[in-house]
């Protein structure tokens, strides 16, 4: 996400015909507010998007939350470069779903993920969180797979 930090003009409504005579350029300074962790989520058991599934992206200093949309299972979270933990929000989301193992994720997502399994009472390994590394100005686009 990029925003305007300094300019003498309203860049949203800039009309170069209205720039004063003798001015042959318009200068603006921009700043990056956040990089985006975006993606699509699918419930592999039902082969549908888990509409309303709540996700949390956190590190030691910040915590961001979002919900998976019914349209294409899309989600979006702002972040900064560095290591983050993507997790199912504690409560209903984490009680109903778990993240599917890394080897079943898309190749592109696997480059940015490091998952730590936890063991539930049924002795089946399940994931409630995964480590992300935001290391590109483009952010990350993930394919997140969950199951019940």
mmCIF file of C-alpha atoms in Angstrom:
data_model
loop_
_atom_site.group_PDB
_atom_site.id
_atom_site.type_symbol
_atom_site.label_atom_id
_atom_site.label_comp_id
_atom_site.label_asym_id
_atom_site.label_seq_id
_atom_site.Cartn_x
_atom_site.Cartn_y
_atom_site.Cartn_z
ATOM 1 C CA UNK A 1 0.000 0.000 0.000
ATOM 2 C CA UNK A 2 1.465 3.319 -1.089
ATOM 3 C CA UNK A 3 0.291 6.783 -0.025
ATOM 4 C CA UNK A 4 1.279 10.350 -0.846
ATOM 5 C CA UNK A 5 3.630 11.817 1.753
ATOM 6 C CA UNK A 6 4.209 15.309 0.302
ATOM 7 C CA UNK A 7 2.993 17.263 -2.735
ATOM 8 C CA UNK A 8 1.702 20.714 -3.610
ATOM 9 C CA UNK A 9 -1.166 19.300 -5.675
ATOM 10 C CA UNK A 10 -4.194 17.082 -5.205
ATOM 11 C CA UNK A 11 -2.954 14.057 -7.140
ATOM 12 C CA UNK A 12 -6.378 12.429 -7.155
ATOM 13 C CA UNK A 13 -7.799 15.308 -9.173
ATOM 14 C CA UNK A 14 -4.726 16.549 -11.018
ATOM 15 C CA UNK A 15 -5.457 18.286 -14.314
ATOM 16 C CA UNK A 16 -2.226 19.335 -16.010
ATOM 17 C CA UNK A 17 -4.090 22.074 -17.912
ATOM 18 C CA UNK A 18 -4.696 23.790 -14.555
ATOM 19 C CA UNK A 19 -1.029 23.783 -13.465
ATOM 20 C CA UNK A 20 0.248 27.423 -13.382
ATOM 21 C CA UNK A 21 2.163 28.718 -16.426
ATOM 22 C CA UNK A 22 5.878 28.227 -16.148
ATOM 23 C CA UNK A 23 5.513 25.075 -14.078
ATOM 24 C CA UNK A 24 6.631 22.154 -16.207
ATOM 25 C CA UNK A 25 6.625 19.397 -13.624
ATOM 26 C CA UNK A 26 4.631 18.135 -10.673
ATOM 27 C CA UNK A 27 6.581 16.613 -7.815
ATOM 28 C CA UNK A 28 5.284 14.213 -5.219
ATOM 29 C CA UNK A 29 6.815 12.106 -2.479
ATOM 30 C CA UNK A 30 5.324 8.704 -1.731
ATOM 31 C CA UNK A 31 5.724 6.310 1.178
ATOM 32 C CA UNK A 32 5.019 2.629 1.579
ATOM 33 C CA UNK A 33 2.499 2.036 4.366
ATOM 34 C CA UNK A 34 2.427 -1.739 4.149
ATOM 35 C CA UNK A 35 3.138 -4.751 2.011
ATOM 36 C CA UNK A 36 0.269 -7.155 1.452
ATOM 37 C CA UNK A 37 -0.089 -10.787 2.347
ATOM 38 C CA UNK A 38 -2.922 -11.856 0.079
ATOM 39 C CA UNK A 39 -4.292 -15.149 -1.047
ATOM 40 C CA UNK A 40 -7.090 -17.551 -1.566
ATOM 41 C CA UNK A 41 -8.296 -20.145 0.906
ATOM 42 C CA UNK A 42 -10.117 -23.395 0.226
ATOM 43 C CA UNK A 43 -11.661 -26.045 2.445
ATOM 44 C CA UNK A 44 -10.151 -29.133 0.796
ATOM 45 C CA UNK A 45 -12.746 -31.433 2.350
ATOM 46 C CA UNK A 46 -15.783 -29.594 0.998
ATOM 47 C CA UNK A 47 -13.978 -28.115 -2.023
ATOM 48 C CA UNK A 48 -15.475 -24.723 -1.184
ATOM 49 C CA UNK A 49 -14.160 -21.443 0.161
ATOM 50 C CA UNK A 50 -14.480 -21.266 3.968
ATOM 51 C CA UNK A 51 -16.445 -18.017 4.000
ATOM 52 C CA UNK A 52 -15.928 -16.096 7.227
ATOM 53 C CA UNK A 53 -12.880 -18.072 8.368
ATOM 54 C CA UNK A 54 -10.903 -15.684 10.550
ATOM 55 C CA UNK A 55 -7.145 -15.333 10.098
ATOM 56 C CA UNK A 56 -4.569 -13.547 12.236
ATOM 57 C CA UNK A 57 -1.157 -12.288 11.073
ATOM 58 C CA UNK A 58 1.149 -11.394 13.940
ATOM 59 C CA UNK A 59 4.711 -10.811 14.991
ATOM 60 C CA UNK A 60 6.180 -9.669 18.307
ATOM 61 C CA UNK A 61 4.968 -6.080 17.841
ATOM 62 C CA UNK A 62 1.786 -6.229 15.734
ATOM 63 C CA UNK A 63 -1.377 -8.225 15.159
ATOM 64 C CA UNK A 64 -3.629 -7.937 12.088
ATOM 65 C CA UNK A 65 -6.925 -9.776 11.535
ATOM 66 C CA UNK A 66 -9.103 -10.521 8.528
ATOM 67 C CA UNK A 67 -11.838 -12.830 7.277
ATOM 68 C CA UNK A 68 -11.850 -15.063 4.217
ATOM 69 C CA UNK A 69 -14.351 -13.717 1.675
ATOM 70 C CA UNK A 70 -16.882 -15.931 -0.047
ATOM 71 C CA UNK A 71 -15.734 -14.525 -3.410
ATOM 72 C CA UNK A 72 -12.863 -16.796 -4.470
ATOM 73 C CA UNK A 73 -11.919 -17.320 -0.818
ATOM 74 C CA UNK A 74 -9.888 -14.100 -0.966
ATOM 75 C CA UNK A 75 -8.073 -12.675 2.058
ATOM 76 C CA UNK A 76 -5.732 -9.704 2.517
ATOM 77 C CA UNK A 77 -3.545 -8.625 5.425
ATOM 78 C CA UNK A 78 -1.133 -5.673 5.672
ATOM 79 C CA UNK A 79 2.414 -6.408 6.833
ATOM 80 C CA UNK A 80 5.969 -5.125 6.858
ATOM 81 C CA UNK A 81 9.070 -7.067 5.766
ATOM 82 C CA UNK A 82 10.130 -9.787 8.167
ATOM 83 C CA UNK A 83 8.932 -12.936 9.895
ATOM 84 C CA UNK A 84 5.232 -13.285 10.691
ATOM 85 C CA UNK A 85 2.937 -15.992 11.994
ATOM 86 C CA UNK A 86 -0.278 -16.644 10.070
ATOM 87 C CA UNK A 87 -2.786 -18.472 12.220
ATOM 88 C CA UNK A 88 -6.414 -19.406 12.449
ATOM 89 C CA UNK A 89 -8.037 -17.046 14.919
ATOM 90 C CA UNK A 90 -8.546 -18.745 18.286
ATOM 91 C CA UNK A 91 -12.173 -19.629 18.886
ATOM 92 C CA UNK A 92 -14.616 -20.878 16.304
ATOM 93 C CA UNK A 93 -12.183 -20.728 13.341
ATOM 94 C CA UNK A 94 -9.451 -22.720 15.117
ATOM 95 C CA UNK A 95 -11.991 -25.104 16.662
ATOM 96 C CA UNK A 96 -13.535 -26.017 13.285
ATOM 97 C CA UNK A 97 -10.572 -25.890 10.875
ATOM 98 C CA UNK A 98 -6.902 -26.783 10.696
ATOM 99 C CA UNK A 99 -4.306 -25.890 8.075
ATOM 100 C CA UNK A 100 -3.362 -28.644 5.639
ATOM 101 C CA UNK A 101 0.308 -29.772 5.623
ATOM 102 C CA UNK A 102 2.913 -27.813 3.663
ATOM 103 C CA UNK A 103 3.520 -30.595 1.126
ATOM 104 C CA UNK A 104 -0.067 -30.207 -0.055
ATOM 105 C CA UNK A 105 0.208 -26.443 -0.579
ATOM 106 C CA UNK A 106 1.017 -24.826 -3.907
ATOM 107 C CA UNK A 107 4.699 -24.553 -4.842
ATOM 108 C CA UNK A 108 4.645 -20.741 -4.750
ATOM 109 C CA UNK A 109 3.205 -20.584 -1.241
ATOM 110 C CA UNK A 110 5.657 -23.199 -0.017
ATOM 111 C CA UNK A 111 8.544 -20.823 -0.716
ATOM 112 C CA UNK A 112 7.278 -18.459 1.991
ATOM 113 C CA UNK A 113 5.867 -20.900 4.544
ATOM 114 C CA UNK A 114 7.385 -22.825 7.406
ATOM 115 C CA UNK A 115 4.751 -24.785 9.298
ATOM 116 C CA UNK A 116 4.943 -26.191 12.802
ATOM 117 C CA UNK A 117 2.616 -29.156 13.424
ATOM 118 C CA UNK A 118 0.766 -29.603 16.683
ATOM 119 C CA UNK A 119 -0.686 -32.876 17.839
ATOM 120 C CA UNK A 120 -4.335 -33.100 18.806
ATOM 121 C CA UNK A 121 -6.005 -35.691 21.029
ATOM 122 C CA UNK A 122 -6.705 -37.978 18.060
ATOM 123 C CA UNK A 123 -2.907 -38.231 17.462
ATOM 124 C CA UNK A 124 -3.283 -36.760 13.977
ATOM 125 C CA UNK A 125 -0.922 -33.909 13.193
ATOM 126 C CA UNK A 126 -2.767 -30.678 12.522
ATOM 127 C CA UNK A 127 -1.690 -27.088 11.986
ATOM 128 C CA UNK A 128 -3.143 -23.991 13.585
ATOM 129 C CA UNK A 129 -0.389 -21.641 12.410
ATOM 130 C CA UNK A 130 2.410 -21.228 9.930
ATOM 131 C CA UNK A 131 5.447 -18.971 9.702
ATOM 132 C CA UNK A 132 5.642 -16.494 6.797
ATOM 133 C CA UNK A 133 8.632 -14.565 5.556
ATOM 134 C CA UNK A 134 7.725 -11.319 3.816
ATOM 135 C CA UNK A 135 10.872 -10.550 1.859
ATOM 136 C CA UNK A 136 9.653 -8.893 -1.342
ATOM 137 C CA UNK A 137 8.259 -5.460 -2.139
ATOM 138 C CA UNK A 138 5.504 -7.348 -3.966
ATOM 139 C CA UNK A 139 4.308 -8.917 -0.701
ATOM 140 C CA UNK A 140 3.150 -12.535 -0.789
ATOM 141 C CA UNK A 141 0.289 -14.311 -2.512
ATOM 142 C CA UNK A 142 -0.674 -17.615 -0.873
ATOM 143 C CA UNK A 143 -2.891 -20.577 -1.537
ATOM 144 C CA UNK A 144 -4.061 -21.578 1.947
ATOM 145 C CA UNK A 145 -5.733 -24.959 2.319
ATOM 146 C CA UNK A 146 -7.760 -25.879 5.402
ATOM 147 C CA UNK A 147 -9.840 -28.881 6.426
ATOM 148 C CA UNK A 148 -12.317 -29.720 9.146
#
